[in-house]
Coordinates of C-alpha atoms and ligand atoms in Angstrom, one line a residue:
M1 CA 111.8 72.5 124.2
I2 CA 109.0 74.8 125.0
K3 CA 109.0 78.5 124.1
E4 CA 109.3 80.9 127.0
K5 CA 106.1 82.7 126.1
I6 CA 104.1 79.5 126.2
Q7 CA 105.9 78.3 129.4
N8 CA 104.9 81.6 131.1
A9 CA 101.3 81.3 130.0
L10 CA 101.0 77.7 131.1
N11 CA 102.5 78.6 134.5
D12 CA 99.9 81.3 134.8
Q13 CA 97.2 78.7 134.1
L14 CA 98.7 76.3 136.7
N15 CA 98.3 79.1 139.2
A16 CA 94.8 79.8 138.0
E17 CA 93.8 76.2 138.5
I18 CA 95.2 76.1 142.0
Y19 CA 93.3 79.3 142.7
S20 CA 90.1 77.6 141.5
A21 CA 90.9 74.7 143.9
Y22 CA 91.4 77.2 146.7
L23 CA 88.2 79.0 145.9
Y24 CA 86.1 75.8 146.0
L25 CA 87.8 74.6 149.2
S26 CA 86.8 78.0 150.7
M27 CA 83.2 77.5 149.5
A28 CA 83.3 73.9 151.0
A29 CA 84.2 75.5 154.3
Y30 CA 81.4 78.1 153.9
F31 CA 78.9 75.3 153.3
H32 CA 80.1 73.4 156.4
S33 CA 79.6 76.6 158.4
I34 CA 75.9 76.7 157.4
N35 CA 75.4 72.9 157.9
L36 CA 75.0 72.0 154.3
K37 CA 77.3 69.0 154.2
G38 CA 76.2 67.7 150.8
F39 CA 77.0 71.1 149.2
A40 CA 80.3 71.0 151.0
N41 CA 81.0 67.6 149.6
W42 CA 80.3 68.8 146.1
M43 CA 82.8 71.6 146.6
E44 CA 85.4 69.3 148.1
V45 CA 85.1 67.1 145.0
Q46 CA 85.5 70.2 142.8
Y47 CA 88.6 71.1 144.7
Q48 CA 90.1 67.7 143.9
E49 CA 89.2 68.1 140.3
E50 CA 90.9 71.5 140.1
M51 CA 94.1 70.0 141.6
T52 CA 94.1 67.4 138.9
H53 CA 93.8 70.2 136.3
A54 CA 96.7 72.0 137.9
M55 CA 98.8 68.8 137.9
K56 CA 98.1 68.3 134.2
F57 CA 99.8 71.7 133.5
Y58 CA 102.6 70.8 135.9
N59 CA 103.3 67.4 134.2
Y60 CA 102.9 68.8 130.7
L61 CA 105.4 71.6 131.4
L62 CA 107.9 69.0 132.7
Q63 CA 107.3 66.7 129.8
R64 CA 108.2 69.5 127.4
G65 CA 111.4 70.3 129.2
G66 CA 109.9 73.5 130.6
R67 CA 110.3 75.0 134.1
V68 CA 107.4 74.9 136.6
I69 CA 107.3 78.3 138.4
L70 CA 104.9 78.4 141.3
K71 CA 103.6 81.8 142.3
A72 CA 101.6 83.1 145.2
I73 CA 97.9 82.0 145.3
E74 CA 95.5 84.8 145.9
S75 CA 93.2 84.6 148.9
P76 CA 89.7 83.5 147.9
P77 CA 86.5 85.0 149.4
V78 CA 85.3 83.5 152.7
E79 CA 81.6 84.2 152.8
W80 CA 78.7 84.2 150.4
E81 CA 75.2 85.5 150.9
S82 CA 73.5 82.2 150.2
P83 CA 74.0 78.8 148.4
L84 CA 72.6 80.5 145.2
D85 CA 75.1 83.3 145.5
A86 CA 78.0 80.8 145.9
F87 CA 76.9 78.7 142.9
K88 CA 76.4 81.8 140.8
A89 CA 80.0 82.7 141.7
V90 CA 81.1 79.2 140.6
Y91 CA 79.4 79.6 137.3
A92 CA 80.9 83.1 136.7
H93 CA 84.3 81.8 137.7
E94 CA 84.1 78.8 135.3
Q95 CA 83.1 81.2 132.5
K96 CA 86.2 83.2 133.3
V97 CA 88.4 80.1 133.2
T98 CA 86.9 79.1 129.8
G99 CA 88.1 82.5 128.6
L100 CA 91.6 81.8 129.9
I101 CA 91.7 78.4 128.2
N102 CA 90.5 80.0 124.9
N103 CA 93.3 82.6 125.2
L104 CA 95.8 79.8 125.7
V105 CA 94.5 78.0 122.6
E106 CA 94.9 81.2 120.5
L107 CA 98.4 81.7 121.8
A108 CA 99.4 78.1 121.0
L109 CA 98.1 78.6 117.4
E110 CA 99.9 82.0 117.1
E111 CA 103.2 80.4 118.3
K112 CA 102.6 77.3 116.1
D113 CA 103.0 75.1 119.2
H114 CA 100.9 72.1 117.9
A115 CA 101.7 69.9 120.9
T116 CA 100.4 72.5 123.3
H117 CA 97.4 73.0 121.1
I118 CA 96.5 69.3 121.3
F119 CA 97.2 69.3 125.1
L120 CA 94.7 72.1 125.6
Q121 CA 91.9 70.3 123.7
W122 CA 91.1 68.3 126.9
F123 CA 90.6 71.6 128.8
V124 CA 88.3 73.0 126.0
T125 CA 86.0 70.0 126.4
E126 CA 86.3 70.0 130.2
Q127 CA 85.2 73.6 130.4
V128 CA 81.9 72.8 128.6
E129 CA 81.2 70.3 131.5
E130 CA 82.4 72.7 134.2
E131 CA 80.1 75.4 133.1
E132 CA 77.2 73.0 132.6
S133 CA 77.5 71.4 136.0
A134 CA 77.7 74.8 137.8
D135 CA 74.7 76.2 135.9
E136 CA 72.7 73.1 136.6
V137 CA 73.0 73.7 140.3
V138 CA 72.2 77.4 139.9
Q139 CA 69.0 76.5 138.0
R140 CA 68.0 73.9 140.6
L141 CA 68.5 76.5 143.4
L142 CA 66.4 79.1 141.5
I143 CA 63.5 76.5 141.3
I144 CA 63.9 75.6 145.0
G145 CA 63.7 79.2 146.2
D146 CA 63.0 79.2 149.9
S147 CA 61.8 75.6 150.1
K148 CA 63.6 73.9 153.1
H149 CA 62.5 70.5 151.7
G150 CA 64.0 71.3 148.3
M151 CA 67.3 72.4 149.9
F152 CA 67.3 69.2 152.0
M153 CA 66.8 67.0 148.9
L154 CA 69.5 68.9 146.9
D155 CA 71.9 68.7 149.8
R156 CA 71.4 65.0 149.9
E157 CA 72.0 64.6 146.2
L158 CA 75.1 66.8 146.1
G159 CA 76.5 64.7 149.0
M160 CA 76.6 61.7 146.7
R161 CA 79.1 63.3 144.3
T162 CA 82.4 61.3 144.2
F163 CA 85.7 62.2 142.8
T164 CA 86.8 60.3 139.7
P165 CA 90.3 61.0 138.4
P166 CA 90.3 61.9 134.7
A167 CA 90.8 58.8 132.5
D168 CA 93.8 60.2 130.7
D169 CA 95.6 61.2 133.9
S170 CA 98.9 59.9 132.6
Q171 CA 99.9 63.5 131.6
Ligands
FEO1 FE1 89.9 73.8 136.1 FE2 86.9 74.3 136.9 O1 88.3 74.3 135.6

C-alpha cells in the first residue's frame, strides 16, 4: 500500500504530465497555423511522449494499490511570438518538470518509499534527454536566425521525428 502523501504527489505529477501533453499539442496547433508542419509533427510526437509519461504514473499508482485522482488540466497558451519563442518555452518547461521530478525523488527518500524511488529513476534519466532535445532545437534556431532556407531545412528534419513507445512500457 502506498502512503497518502506519496499518492497525492504522484497524482500531482500525473496532472503535470498531462498538462505537458496539452501544452505541446497547443504548440503543434500553433505550428500548423504558421505552416510549419515539421515543427508541428515534432510537437505531436512530444504530446504522445507526455501521455506515456502520464500513463506510467497512472499504472504505477494502480500497481501500488493507490487511487488515481484526475484533476482539472490548466489551459495552455495558444500563441507564441516565433518558433524560437515556442522552443525556448519548451526548454523552460522541461527544466521546471525536472525540478518537479527531483522534488518527488526527495519525497520518496524522506518517506523511505524505495519502490517509488526506483520507479522515479526512469524519469530522472528521461528529463536529461527532454532538456537536451529542447535545447538542441533552440540552439539550431539561434543559428538559423532569419534564414528562410534554414527554417525550411529544419522543418523538414523535425517532420521526420516518429513516436517510439518507451521500451519498459509495461509499467
Ligand atoms: Fe514528461 Fe517532457 O517530461
